[in-house]
Coordinates of C-alpha atoms in Angstrom, one line a residue:
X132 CA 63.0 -23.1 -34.4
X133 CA 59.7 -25.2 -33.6
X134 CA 56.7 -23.5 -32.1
X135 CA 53.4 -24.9 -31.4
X136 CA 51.0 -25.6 -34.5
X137 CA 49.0 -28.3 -35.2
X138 CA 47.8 -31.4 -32.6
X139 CA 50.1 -34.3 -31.3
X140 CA 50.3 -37.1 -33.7
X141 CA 49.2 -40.0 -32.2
X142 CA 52.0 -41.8 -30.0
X143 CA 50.1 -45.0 -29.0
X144 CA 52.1 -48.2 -28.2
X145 CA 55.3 -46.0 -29.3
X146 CA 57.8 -47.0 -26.8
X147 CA 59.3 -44.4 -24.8
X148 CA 62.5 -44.8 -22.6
X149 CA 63.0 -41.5 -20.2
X150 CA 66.3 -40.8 -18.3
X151 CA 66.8 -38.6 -16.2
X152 CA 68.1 -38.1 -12.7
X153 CA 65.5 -36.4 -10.4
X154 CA 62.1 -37.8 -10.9
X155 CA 59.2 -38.2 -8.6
X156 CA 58.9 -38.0 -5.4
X157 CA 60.8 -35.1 -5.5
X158 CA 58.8 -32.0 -5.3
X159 CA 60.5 -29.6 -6.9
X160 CA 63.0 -28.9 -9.3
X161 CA 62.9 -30.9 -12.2
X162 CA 61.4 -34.2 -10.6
X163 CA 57.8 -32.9 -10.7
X164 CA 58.6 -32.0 -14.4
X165 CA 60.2 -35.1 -15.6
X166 CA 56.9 -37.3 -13.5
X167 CA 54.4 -35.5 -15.5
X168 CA 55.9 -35.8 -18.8
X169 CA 56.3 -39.0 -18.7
X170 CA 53.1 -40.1 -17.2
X171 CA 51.7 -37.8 -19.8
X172 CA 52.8 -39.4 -22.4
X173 CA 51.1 -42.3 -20.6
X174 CA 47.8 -40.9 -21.1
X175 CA 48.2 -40.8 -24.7
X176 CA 48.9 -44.2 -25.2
X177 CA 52.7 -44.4 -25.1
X178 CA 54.4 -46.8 -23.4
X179 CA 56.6 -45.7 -21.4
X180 CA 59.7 -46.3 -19.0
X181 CA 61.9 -45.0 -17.1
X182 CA 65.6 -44.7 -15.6
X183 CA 66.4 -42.5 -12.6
X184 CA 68.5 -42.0 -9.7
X185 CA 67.3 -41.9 -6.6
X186 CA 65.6 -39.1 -4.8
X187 CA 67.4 -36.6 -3.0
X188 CA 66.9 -32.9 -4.3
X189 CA 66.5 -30.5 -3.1
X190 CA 68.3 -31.7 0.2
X191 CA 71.2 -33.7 -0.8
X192 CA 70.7 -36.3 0.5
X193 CA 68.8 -39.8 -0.3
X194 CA 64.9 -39.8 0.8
X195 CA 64.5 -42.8 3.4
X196 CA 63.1 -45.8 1.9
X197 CA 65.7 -45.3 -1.2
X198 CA 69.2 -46.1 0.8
X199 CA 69.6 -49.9 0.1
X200 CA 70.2 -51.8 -2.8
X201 CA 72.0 -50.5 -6.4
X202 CA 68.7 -50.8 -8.4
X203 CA 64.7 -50.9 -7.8
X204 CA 61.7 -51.3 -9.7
X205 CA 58.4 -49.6 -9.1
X206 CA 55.4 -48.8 -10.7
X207 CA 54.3 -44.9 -10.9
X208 CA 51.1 -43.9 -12.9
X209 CA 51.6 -46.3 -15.3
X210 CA 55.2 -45.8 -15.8
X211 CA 57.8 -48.4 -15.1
X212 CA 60.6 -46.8 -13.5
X213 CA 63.9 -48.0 -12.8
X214 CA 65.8 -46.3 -10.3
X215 CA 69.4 -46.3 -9.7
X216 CA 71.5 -45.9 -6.5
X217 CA 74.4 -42.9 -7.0
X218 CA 76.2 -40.9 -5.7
X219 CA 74.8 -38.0 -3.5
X220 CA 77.3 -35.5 -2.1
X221 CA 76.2 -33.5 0.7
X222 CA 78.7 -30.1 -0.1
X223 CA 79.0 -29.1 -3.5
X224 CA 82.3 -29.0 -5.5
X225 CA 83.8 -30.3 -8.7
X226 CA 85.1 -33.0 -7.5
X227 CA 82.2 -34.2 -6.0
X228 CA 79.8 -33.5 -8.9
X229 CA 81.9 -35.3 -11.3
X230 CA 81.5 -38.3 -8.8
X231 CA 78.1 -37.9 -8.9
X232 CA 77.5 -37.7 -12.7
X233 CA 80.1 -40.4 -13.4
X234 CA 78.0 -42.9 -11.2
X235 CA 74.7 -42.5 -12.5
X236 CA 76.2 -42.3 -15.8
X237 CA 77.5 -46.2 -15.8
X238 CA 74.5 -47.2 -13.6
X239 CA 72.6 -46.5 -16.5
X240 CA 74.9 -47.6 -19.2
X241 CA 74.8 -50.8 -17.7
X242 CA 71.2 -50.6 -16.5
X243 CA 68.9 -53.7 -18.5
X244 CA 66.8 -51.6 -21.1
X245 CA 63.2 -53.0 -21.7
X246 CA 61.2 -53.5 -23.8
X247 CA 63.4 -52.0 -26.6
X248 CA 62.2 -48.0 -27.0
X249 CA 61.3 -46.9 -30.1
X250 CA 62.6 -43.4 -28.9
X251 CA 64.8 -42.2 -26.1
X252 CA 64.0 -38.6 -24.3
X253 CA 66.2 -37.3 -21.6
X254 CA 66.3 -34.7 -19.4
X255 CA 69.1 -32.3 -18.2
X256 CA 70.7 -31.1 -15.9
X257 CA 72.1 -34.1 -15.7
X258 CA 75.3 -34.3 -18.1
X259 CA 75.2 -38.1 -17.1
X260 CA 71.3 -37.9 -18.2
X261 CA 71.9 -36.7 -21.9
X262 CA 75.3 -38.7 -22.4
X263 CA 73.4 -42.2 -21.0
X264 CA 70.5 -41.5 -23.2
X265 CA 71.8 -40.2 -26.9
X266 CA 74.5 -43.7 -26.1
X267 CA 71.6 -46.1 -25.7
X268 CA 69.5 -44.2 -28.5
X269 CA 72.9 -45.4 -30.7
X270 CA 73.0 -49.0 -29.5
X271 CA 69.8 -49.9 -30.4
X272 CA 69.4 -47.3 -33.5
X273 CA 66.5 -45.9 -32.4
X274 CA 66.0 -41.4 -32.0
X275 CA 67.4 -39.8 -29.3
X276 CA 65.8 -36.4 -28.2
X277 CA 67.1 -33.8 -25.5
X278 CA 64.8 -31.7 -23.3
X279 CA 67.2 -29.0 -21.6
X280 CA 65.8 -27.6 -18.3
X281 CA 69.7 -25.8 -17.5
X282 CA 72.6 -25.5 -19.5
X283 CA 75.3 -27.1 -17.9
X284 CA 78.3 -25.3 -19.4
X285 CA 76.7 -21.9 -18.6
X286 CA 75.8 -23.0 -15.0
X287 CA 79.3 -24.6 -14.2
X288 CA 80.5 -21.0 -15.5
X289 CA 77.7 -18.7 -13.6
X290 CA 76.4 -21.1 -10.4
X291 CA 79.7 -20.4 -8.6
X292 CA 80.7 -24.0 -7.7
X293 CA 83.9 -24.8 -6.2
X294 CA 86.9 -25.5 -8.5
X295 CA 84.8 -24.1 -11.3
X296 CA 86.8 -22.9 -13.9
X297 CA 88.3 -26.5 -14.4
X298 CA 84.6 -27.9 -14.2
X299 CA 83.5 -25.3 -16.9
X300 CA 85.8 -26.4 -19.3
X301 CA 85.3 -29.8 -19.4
X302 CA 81.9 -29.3 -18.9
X303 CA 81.1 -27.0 -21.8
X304 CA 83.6 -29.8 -24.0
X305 CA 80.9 -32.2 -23.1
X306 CA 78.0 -30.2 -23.6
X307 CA 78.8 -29.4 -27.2
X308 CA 80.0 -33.1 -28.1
X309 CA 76.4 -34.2 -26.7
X310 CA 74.2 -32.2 -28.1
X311 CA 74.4 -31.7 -31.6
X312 CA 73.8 -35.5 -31.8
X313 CA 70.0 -35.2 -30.4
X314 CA 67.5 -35.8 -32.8
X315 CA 65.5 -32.7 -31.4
X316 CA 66.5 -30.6 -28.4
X317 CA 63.8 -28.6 -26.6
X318 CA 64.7 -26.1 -24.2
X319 CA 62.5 -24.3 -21.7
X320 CA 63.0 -20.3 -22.4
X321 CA 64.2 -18.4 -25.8
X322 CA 67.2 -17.5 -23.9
X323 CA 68.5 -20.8 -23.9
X324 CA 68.1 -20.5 -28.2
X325 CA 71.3 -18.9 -28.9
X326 CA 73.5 -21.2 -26.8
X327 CA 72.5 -24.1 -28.3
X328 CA 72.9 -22.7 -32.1
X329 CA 76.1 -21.9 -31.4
X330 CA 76.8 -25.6 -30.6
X331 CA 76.0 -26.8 -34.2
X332 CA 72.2 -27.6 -33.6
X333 CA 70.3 -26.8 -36.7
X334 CA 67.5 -24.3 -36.2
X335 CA 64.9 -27.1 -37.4
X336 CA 65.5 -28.9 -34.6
X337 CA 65.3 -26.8 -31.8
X338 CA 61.9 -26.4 -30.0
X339 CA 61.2 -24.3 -26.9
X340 CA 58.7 -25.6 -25.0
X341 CA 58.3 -23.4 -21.1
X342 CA 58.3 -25.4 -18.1
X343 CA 54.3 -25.3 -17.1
X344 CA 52.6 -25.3 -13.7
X345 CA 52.8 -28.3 -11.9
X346 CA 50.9 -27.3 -8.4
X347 CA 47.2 -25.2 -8.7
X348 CA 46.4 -22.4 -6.7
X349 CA 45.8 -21.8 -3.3
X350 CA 42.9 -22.9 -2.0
X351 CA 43.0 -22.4 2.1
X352 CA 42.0 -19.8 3.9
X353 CA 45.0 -17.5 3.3
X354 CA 44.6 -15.9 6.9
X355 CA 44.8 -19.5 8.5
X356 CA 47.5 -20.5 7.0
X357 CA 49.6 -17.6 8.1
X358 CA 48.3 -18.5 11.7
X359 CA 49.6 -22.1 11.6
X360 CA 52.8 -20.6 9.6
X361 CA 53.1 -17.8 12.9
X362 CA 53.0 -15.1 10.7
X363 CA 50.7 -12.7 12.4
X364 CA 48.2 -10.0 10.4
X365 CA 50.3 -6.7 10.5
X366 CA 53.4 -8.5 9.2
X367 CA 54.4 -8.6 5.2
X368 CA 56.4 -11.7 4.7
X369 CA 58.8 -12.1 2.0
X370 CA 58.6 -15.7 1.1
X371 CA 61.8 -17.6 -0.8
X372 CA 60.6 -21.2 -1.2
X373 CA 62.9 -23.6 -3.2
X374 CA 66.5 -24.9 -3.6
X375 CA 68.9 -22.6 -1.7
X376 CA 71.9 -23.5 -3.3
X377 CA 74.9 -21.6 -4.6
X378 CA 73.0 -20.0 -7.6
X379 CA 70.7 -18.7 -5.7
X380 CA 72.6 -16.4 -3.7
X381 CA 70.3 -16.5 -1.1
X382 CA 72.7 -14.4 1.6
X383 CA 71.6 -11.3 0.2
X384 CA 68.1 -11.9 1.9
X385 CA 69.7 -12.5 5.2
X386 CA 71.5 -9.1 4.5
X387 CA 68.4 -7.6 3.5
X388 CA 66.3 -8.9 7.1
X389 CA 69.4 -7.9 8.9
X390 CA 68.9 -4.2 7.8
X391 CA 65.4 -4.6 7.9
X392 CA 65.4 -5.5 11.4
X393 CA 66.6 -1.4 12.1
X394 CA 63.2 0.0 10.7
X395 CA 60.4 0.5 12.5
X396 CA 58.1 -2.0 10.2
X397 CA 57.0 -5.7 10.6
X398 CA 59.0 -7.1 7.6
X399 CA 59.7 -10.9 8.3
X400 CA 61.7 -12.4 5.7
X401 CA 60.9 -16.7 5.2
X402 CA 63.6 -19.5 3.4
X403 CA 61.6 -22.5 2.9
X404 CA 63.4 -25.6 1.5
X405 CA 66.0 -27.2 1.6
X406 CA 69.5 -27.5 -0.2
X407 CA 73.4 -27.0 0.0
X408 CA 73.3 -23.3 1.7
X409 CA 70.5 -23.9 4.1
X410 CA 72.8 -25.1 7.2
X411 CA 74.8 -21.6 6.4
X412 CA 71.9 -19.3 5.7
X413 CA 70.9 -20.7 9.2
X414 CA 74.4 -20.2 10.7
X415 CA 74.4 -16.1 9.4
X416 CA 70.8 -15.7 10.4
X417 CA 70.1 -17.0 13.6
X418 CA 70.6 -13.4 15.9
X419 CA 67.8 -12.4 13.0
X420 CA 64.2 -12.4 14.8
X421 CA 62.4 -11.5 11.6
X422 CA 64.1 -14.3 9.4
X423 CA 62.9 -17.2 9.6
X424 CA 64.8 -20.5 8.1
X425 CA 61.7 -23.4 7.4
X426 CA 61.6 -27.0 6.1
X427 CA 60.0 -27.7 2.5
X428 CA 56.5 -28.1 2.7
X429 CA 54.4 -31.1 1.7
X430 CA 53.0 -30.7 -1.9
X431 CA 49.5 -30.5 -1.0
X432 CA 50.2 -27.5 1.4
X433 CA 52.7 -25.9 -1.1
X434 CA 50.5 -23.3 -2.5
X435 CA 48.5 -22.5 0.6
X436 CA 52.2 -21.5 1.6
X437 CA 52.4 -19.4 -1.5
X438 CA 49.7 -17.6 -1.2
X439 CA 49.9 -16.8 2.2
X440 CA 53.0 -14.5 1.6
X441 CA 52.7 -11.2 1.1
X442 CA 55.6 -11.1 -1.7
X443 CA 57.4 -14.2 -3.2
X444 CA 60.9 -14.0 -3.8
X445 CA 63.6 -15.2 -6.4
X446 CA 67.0 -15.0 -6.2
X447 CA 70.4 -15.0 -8.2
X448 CA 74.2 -14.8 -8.0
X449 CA 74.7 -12.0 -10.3
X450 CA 77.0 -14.2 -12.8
X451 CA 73.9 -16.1 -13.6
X452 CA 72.6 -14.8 -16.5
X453 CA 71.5 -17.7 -19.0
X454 CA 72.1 -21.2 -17.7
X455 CA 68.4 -21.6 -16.5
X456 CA 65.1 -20.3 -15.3
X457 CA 64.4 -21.2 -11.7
X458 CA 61.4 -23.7 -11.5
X459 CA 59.5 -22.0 -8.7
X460 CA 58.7 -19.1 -11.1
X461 CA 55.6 -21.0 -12.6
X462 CA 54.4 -22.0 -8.9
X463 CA 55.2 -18.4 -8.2
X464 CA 52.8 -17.4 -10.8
X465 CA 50.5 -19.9 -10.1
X466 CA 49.4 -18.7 -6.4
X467 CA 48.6 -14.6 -7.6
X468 CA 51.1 -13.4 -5.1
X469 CA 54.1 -10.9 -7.0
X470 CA 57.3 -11.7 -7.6
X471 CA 60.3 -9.2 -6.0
X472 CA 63.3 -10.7 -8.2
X473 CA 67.3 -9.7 -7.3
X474 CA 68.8 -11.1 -10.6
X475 CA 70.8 -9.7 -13.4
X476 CA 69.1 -7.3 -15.8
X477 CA 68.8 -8.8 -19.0
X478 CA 68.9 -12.7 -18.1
X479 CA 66.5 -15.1 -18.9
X480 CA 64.8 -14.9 -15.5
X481 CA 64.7 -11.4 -15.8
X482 CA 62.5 -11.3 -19.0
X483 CA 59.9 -13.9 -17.6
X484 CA 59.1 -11.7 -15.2
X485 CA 59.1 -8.6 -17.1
X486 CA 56.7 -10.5 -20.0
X487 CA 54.5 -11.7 -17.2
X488 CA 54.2 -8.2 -15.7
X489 CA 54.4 -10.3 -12.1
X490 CA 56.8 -8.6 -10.7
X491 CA 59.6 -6.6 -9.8
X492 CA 63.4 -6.6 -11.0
X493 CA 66.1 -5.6 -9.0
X494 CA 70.2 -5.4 -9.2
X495 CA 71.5 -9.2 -7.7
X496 CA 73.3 -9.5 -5.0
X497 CA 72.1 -6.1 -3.4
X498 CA 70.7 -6.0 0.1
X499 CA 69.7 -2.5 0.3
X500 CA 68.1 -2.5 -3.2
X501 CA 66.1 -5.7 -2.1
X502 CA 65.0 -3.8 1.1
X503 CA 63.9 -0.8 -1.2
X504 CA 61.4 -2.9 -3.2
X505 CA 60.0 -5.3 -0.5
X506 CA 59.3 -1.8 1.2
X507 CA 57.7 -0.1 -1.5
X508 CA 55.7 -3.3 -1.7
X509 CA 54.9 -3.6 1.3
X510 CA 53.2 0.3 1.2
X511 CA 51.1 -0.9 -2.2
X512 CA 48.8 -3.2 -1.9
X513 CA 46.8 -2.7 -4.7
X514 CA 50.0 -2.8 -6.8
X515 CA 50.6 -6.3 -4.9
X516 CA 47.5 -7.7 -6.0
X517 CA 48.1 -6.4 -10.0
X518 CA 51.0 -8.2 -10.2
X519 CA 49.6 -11.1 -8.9
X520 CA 46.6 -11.3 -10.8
X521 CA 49.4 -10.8 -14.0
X522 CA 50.9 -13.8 -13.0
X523 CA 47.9 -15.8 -12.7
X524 CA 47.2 -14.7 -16.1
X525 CA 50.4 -15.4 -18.0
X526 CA 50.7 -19.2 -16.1
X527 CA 46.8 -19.8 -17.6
X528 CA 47.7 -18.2 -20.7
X529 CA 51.1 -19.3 -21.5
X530 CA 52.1 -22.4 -18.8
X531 CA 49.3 -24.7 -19.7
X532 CA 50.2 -28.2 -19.2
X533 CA 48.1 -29.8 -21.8
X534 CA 50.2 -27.5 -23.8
X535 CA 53.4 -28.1 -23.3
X536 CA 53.0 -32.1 -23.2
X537 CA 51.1 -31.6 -26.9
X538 CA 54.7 -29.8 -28.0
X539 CA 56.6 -33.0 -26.2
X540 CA 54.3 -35.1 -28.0
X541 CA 54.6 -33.6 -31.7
X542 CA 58.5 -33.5 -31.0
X543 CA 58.8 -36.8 -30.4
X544 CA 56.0 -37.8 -33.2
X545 CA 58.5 -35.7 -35.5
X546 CA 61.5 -37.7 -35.0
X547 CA 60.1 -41.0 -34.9
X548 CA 60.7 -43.0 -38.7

């Protein structure tokens, strides 16, 4: 297994094709992620393009400006994207992700590929991504290298889709077929390790490289942003901002505000984002006067947001154990607020937040247990404030972005001839 050692060899005028299916503009997730890699790469002299679908995550549906037309061409930082028109379903179930999948997966097996890469990177979850970019790695004979940000077999398993125990199997059948044949495969947390042994990928070629910061820290007057938010002085907010989408189980924090709303304190509980759950967390929520169900938030404003919270949250269905690490942890981290966490002891998420020394662990998918700790919270301040000051530390000291594009960049040096 690869860790970080000496500098990135040289990639200039290497050409570098990246697939994947979320990219810029999206804002969170893996689009930011999958932006900044490759316009990193960029600034070290690669050139670089790109083939993507169109954006629509977290909401499910396809941004304006992105609806017409099967292909487009733009220009991003030095990147030349392509981006392909698919298949975006609204609900989630196995039917309707294997539509998805399929269509961006012969959009870009039929997509023109120029110039001629050199090397091939791509980025999952999607399936479609790593199956589209290991096949045109083959046709023109060039290395094909896999950058896992979820498992897909695990999460068809653990994310609770509909019809998911036919979705799992085929799933996991495609998983392992694909990717043994990468070149490299990097995931983003040593949880992810054993999994992808256990596939047949030698231990030489398997690099862990974490998902770094992609927003900075607030930097707004915190008490003004709460005022503009209408969250007023005396109240300690509970802030989930992301996804809400089956794997997140997010109805435990309605069941959490709904209890809290018999106690005598002023504990407002805040969703911000958007995804497949938000229309029913809003339906199960609306008697609740101290929950509060909010649109995503541009990302210049995102970590004034953040920080303006009193304690940020993460949730989990408790089957998810090891299919991925939620992407808002390193924003989490980033803004010095802690992190109450309500996901199984012993995942992946789990053990970031017990090696940051961020936050707080608690059993999934219990209400009364998540009440407990945002109370005890709520009464200690100054152990509010060590937490976040432990997250600010482990995202400087260990989610560096320079970093972890120098590991992308010795990766792919590694692999070329």
């Amino acid at each position: 297994m690869q860790t970080s050692g000496q500098p990135a060899a040289p990639l200039a005028d290497v050409r570098i094709l990246l697939i994947s299916m979320n990219y810029r503009p999206e804002h969170s997730g893996i689009g930011p992620y999958a932006g900044q890699i490759a316009e990193g790469l960029v600034g070290v002299g690669a050139r670089v393009s790109a083939i993507t679908g169109v954006p629509h995550y977290p909401a499910w549906r396809v941004q304006d400006g992105y609806r017409r037309g099967l292909r487009r061409r733009e220009v991003l930082d030095g990147v030349d994207v392509l981006r392909l028109r698919h298949y975006v379903p609204a609900r989630q179930s196995a039917l309707r992700r294997a539509v998805y999948e399929g269509t961006f997966l012969a959009q870009a097996l039929l997509a023109p590929v120029r110039p001629v890469p050199d090397v091939v990177l791509a980025i999952t979850p999607s399936l479609s991504s790593a199956a589209a970019g290991l096949r045109i790695a083959r046709r023109f004979g060039v290395p094909g290298v896999l950058l896992v940000q979820d498992l897909m077999g695990a999460a068809a398993a653990q994310s609770g889709i509909r019809g998911g125990s036919a979705v799992t199997t085929i799933t996991n059948r495609m998983e392992r077929s694909l990717v043994p044949r990468a070149d490299a495969v990097a995931v983003i947390h040593e949880s992810f390790v054993p999994r992808v042994r256990a596939m047949g990928v030698p231990e030489s070629r398997v690099h862990v490289i974490p998902n770094w910061t992609h927003i900075g820290p607030p930097h707004n007057d915190r008490q003004s942003t709460r005022d503009k938010l209408g969250w007023a002085a005396d109240e300690t907010v509970m802030l989930h901002a992301g996804n809400m989408g089956l794997k997140q189980g997010l109805d435990v924090v309605v069941d959490a505000a709904r209890r809290a709303g018999e106690l005598p304190y002023r504990l407002r509980f805040v969703l911000i984002g958007d995804g497949n759950q938000r229309a029913h967390l809003q339906r199960i929520g609306r008697d609740l006067p101290n929950l509060s169900v909010l649109p995503p938030v541009p990302g210049d404003g995102f970590p004034d947001v953040l920080g303006a919270a009193d304690v940020l949250l993460v949730t989990q269905r408790a089957s998810v154990l090891d299919m991925s690490i939620p992407s808002k942890l390193t924003s989490y981290f980033a803004a010095g607020r802690p992190v109450l966490a309500a996901v199984a002891p012993g995942g992946g998420t789990a053990a970031e937040i017990e090696r940051s020394g961020a936050g707080v662990v608690v059993a999934p998918e219990d209400p009364a247990a998540l009440l407990d700790a945002a109370l005890a919270l709520r009464d200690r301040p100054d152990t509010r404030a060590d937490l976040g000051r432990n997250g600010q530390r482990y995202a400087a000291d260990r989610l560096d972005r320079a970093a972890g594009l120098d590991q992308i960049c010795r990766m792919i040096a590694d692999v070329l001839p």
